[in-house]
XYZ file of C-alpha atoms in Angstrom:
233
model
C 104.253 26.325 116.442
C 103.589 22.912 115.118
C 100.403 22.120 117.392
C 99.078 25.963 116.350
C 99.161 24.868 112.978
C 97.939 21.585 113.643
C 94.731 23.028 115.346
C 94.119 25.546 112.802
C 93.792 22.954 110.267
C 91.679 20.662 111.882
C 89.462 24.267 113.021
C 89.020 24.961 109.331
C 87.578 21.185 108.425
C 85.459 21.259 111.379
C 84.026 24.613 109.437
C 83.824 23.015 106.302
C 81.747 20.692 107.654
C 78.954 23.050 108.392
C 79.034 21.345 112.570
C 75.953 19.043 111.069
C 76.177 15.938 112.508
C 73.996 14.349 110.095
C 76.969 12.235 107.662
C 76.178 13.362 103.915
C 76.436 9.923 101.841
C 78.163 10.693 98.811
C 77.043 8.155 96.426
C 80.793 6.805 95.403
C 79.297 4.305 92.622
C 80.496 5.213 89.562
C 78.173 6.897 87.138
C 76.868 3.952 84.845
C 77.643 4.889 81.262
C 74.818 3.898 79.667
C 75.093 2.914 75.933
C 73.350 5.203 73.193
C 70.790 3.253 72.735
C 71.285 1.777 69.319
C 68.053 1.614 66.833
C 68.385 -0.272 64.039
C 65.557 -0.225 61.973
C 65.173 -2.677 59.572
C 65.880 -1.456 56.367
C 61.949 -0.436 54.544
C 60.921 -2.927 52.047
C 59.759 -1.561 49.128
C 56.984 -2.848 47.990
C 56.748 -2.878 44.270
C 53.996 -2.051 42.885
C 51.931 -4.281 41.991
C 51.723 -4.880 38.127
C 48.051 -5.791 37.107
C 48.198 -6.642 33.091
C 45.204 -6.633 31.926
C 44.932 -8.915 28.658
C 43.825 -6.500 26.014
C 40.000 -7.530 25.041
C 39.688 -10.408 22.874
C 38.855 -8.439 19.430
C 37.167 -11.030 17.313
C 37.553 -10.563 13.786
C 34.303 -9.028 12.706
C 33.515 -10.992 9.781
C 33.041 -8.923 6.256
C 29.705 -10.552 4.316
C 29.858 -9.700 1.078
C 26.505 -9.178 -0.781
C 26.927 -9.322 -4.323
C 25.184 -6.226 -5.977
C 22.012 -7.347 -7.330
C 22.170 -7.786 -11.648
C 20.717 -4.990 -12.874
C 19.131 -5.785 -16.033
C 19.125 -2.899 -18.624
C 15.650 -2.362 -19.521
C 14.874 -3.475 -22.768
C 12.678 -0.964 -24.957
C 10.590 -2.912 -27.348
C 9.522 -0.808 -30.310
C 6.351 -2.251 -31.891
C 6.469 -1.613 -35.784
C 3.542 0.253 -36.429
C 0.658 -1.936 -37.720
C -1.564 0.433 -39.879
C 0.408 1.194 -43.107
C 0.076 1.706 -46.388
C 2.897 -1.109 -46.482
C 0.626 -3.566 -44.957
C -2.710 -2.596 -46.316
C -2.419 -0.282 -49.505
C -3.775 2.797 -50.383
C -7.214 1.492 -50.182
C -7.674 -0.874 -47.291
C -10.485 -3.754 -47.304
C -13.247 -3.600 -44.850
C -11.847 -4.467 -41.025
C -14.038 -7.036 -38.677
C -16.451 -5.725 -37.075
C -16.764 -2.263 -39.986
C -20.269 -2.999 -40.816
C -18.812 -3.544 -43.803
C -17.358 -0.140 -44.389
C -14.018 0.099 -46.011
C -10.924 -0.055 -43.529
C -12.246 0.675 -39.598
C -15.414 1.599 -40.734
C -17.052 4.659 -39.165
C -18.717 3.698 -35.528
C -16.093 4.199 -33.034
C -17.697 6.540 -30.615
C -17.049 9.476 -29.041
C -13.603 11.003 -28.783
C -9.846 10.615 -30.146
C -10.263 7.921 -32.971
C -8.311 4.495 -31.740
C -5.442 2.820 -34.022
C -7.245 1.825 -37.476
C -7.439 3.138 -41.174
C -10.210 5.772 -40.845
C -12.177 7.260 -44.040
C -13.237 11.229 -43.892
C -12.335 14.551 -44.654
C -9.363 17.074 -44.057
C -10.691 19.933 -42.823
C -8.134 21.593 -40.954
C -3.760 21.487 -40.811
C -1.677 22.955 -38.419
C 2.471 22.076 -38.272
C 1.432 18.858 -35.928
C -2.023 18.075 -36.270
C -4.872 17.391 -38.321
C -8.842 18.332 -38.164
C -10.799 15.213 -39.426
C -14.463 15.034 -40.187
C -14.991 10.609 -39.963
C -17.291 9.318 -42.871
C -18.531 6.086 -43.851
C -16.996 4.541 -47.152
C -18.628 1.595 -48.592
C -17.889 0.494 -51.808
C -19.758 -2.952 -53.983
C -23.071 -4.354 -52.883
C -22.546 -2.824 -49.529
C -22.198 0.322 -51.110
C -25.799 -0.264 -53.038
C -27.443 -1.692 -49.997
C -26.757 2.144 -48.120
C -26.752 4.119 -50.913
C -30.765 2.497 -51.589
C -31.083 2.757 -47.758
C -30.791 6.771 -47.898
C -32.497 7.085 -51.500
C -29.431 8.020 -53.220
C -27.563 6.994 -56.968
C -26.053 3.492 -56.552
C -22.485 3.478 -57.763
C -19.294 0.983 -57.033
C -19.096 3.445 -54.033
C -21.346 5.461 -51.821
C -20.176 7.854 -48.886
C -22.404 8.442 -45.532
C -21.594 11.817 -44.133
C -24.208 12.157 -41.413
C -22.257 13.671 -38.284
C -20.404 17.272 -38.577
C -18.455 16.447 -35.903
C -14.290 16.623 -36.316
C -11.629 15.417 -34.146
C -8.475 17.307 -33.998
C -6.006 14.161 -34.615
C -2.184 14.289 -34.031
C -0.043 14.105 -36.752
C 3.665 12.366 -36.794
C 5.519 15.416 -38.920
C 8.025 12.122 -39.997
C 5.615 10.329 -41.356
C 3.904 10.161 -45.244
C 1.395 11.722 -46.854
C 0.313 10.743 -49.940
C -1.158 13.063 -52.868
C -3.225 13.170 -56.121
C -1.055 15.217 -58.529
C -3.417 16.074 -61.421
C -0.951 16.580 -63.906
C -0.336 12.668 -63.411
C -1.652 9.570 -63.530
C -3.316 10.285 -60.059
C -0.955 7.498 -58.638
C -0.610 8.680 -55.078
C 2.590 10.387 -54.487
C 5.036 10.110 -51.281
C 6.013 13.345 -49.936
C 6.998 14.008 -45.948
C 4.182 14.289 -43.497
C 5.734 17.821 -42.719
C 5.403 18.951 -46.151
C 1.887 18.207 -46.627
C -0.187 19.693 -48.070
C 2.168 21.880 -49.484
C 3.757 19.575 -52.426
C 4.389 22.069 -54.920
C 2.579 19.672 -57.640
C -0.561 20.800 -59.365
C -3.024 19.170 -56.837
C -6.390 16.768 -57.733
C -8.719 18.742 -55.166
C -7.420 21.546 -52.553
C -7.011 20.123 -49.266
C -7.593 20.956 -46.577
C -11.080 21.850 -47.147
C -14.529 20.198 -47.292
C -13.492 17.593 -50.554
C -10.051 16.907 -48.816
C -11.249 13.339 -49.015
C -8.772 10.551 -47.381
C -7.308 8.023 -45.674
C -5.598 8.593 -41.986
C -3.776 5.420 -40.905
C -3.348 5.940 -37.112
C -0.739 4.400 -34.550
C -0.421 4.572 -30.808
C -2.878 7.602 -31.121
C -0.951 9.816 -33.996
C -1.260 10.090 -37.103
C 1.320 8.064 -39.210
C 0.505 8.343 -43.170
C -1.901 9.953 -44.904
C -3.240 8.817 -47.989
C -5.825 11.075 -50.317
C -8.561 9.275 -52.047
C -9.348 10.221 -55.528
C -13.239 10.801 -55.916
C -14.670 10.672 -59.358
């Protein structure tokens, strides 16, 4: 019973054998473990950034000139006093230089406004701010006879040439003086203002204006500045 068993035993490894005579090799090493291979990586290195500081630009001072304002001078305004008056010359002004001998600026001064003088003629017009003059030559002594026998007329201490009809309408300064004849006087001219005249309110020598409004126009920077009438016998 022993050798039955025996047999059967060695029939069943003969079967598990496959009857292949080739030998299977059983590799018998033992199975290499091999390590997890390990990485280390070195740790990163940050890299800071890199700081560029850039100076801040230079600012140079800018430098401030300070012009000093230029002096401004106040303009000055001169007034000239006027020159023809009655304060410098009188009521009845000598003959000028270069008159021809005619009493104050004589009576040649060409055509147009009459320049600054004492001028000799006739009233013949008033508005509020002018005056219409008709210019005459006034001569008066032995210049007076000399024209007055020159145009075959009486000699007296005075003689008037009237030749030219023309007028000239004349400004008048309405703050100025006029001076009248009041008859019921001594004819001693009298002051009244240039606005006034020739409205005095007196009892007058001759009417003026009008063709016998005989006088004296004393003239500065172009106007008009006194008046004086001349009494005519």
């Amino acid at each position: 019973m022993k050798l039955i068993a025996l047999l059967a035993v060695l029939t069943l490894l003969l079967v598990g054998c496959g009857g292949n005579s080739s030998t299977s090799s059983t590799d018998t090493s033992a199975p290499t473990t091999s390590a997890p291979a390990t990485t280390t990586t070195a740790p990163s290195t940050t890299t800071a950034p890199a700081t560029t500081t850039t100076a801040p630009p230079t600012t140079t001072e800018a430098t401030t000139t300070t012009t000093a304002a230029p002096t401004t001078t106040a303009s000055t305004t001169t007034t000239t006093a006027p020159e023809y008056t009655v304060a410098n010359y009188g009521f009845f002004p000598d003959p000028f230089p270069g008159s021809d001998d005619a009493n104050g600026s004589g009576c040649t001064p060409g055509a147009g406004q009459l320049p600054d003088g004492i001028w000799f003629g006739f009233v013949k017009g008033v508005t509020a701010d002018t005056l219409t003059f008709d210019l005459a030559c006034f001569w008066t002594g032995d210049a007076a006879a000399v024209r007055a026998t020159a145009d075959g007329q009486e000699v007296l201490d005075f003689y008037i040439r009237n030749q030219n009809p023309a007028t000239r309408t004349m400004p008048r300064d309405t703050a100025g003086t006029a001076y009248w004849l009041d008859a019921s006087g001594d004819l001693t001219p009298q002051a009244v203002p240039m606005s006034n005249w020739p409205d005095t309110g007196g009892t007058r020598y001759v009417p003026c204006p009008g063709d016998n409004c005989a006088a004296w126009v004393y003239i500065n920077g172009g106007v008009i500045t006194e008046l004086v009438e001349q009494y005519l016998p």
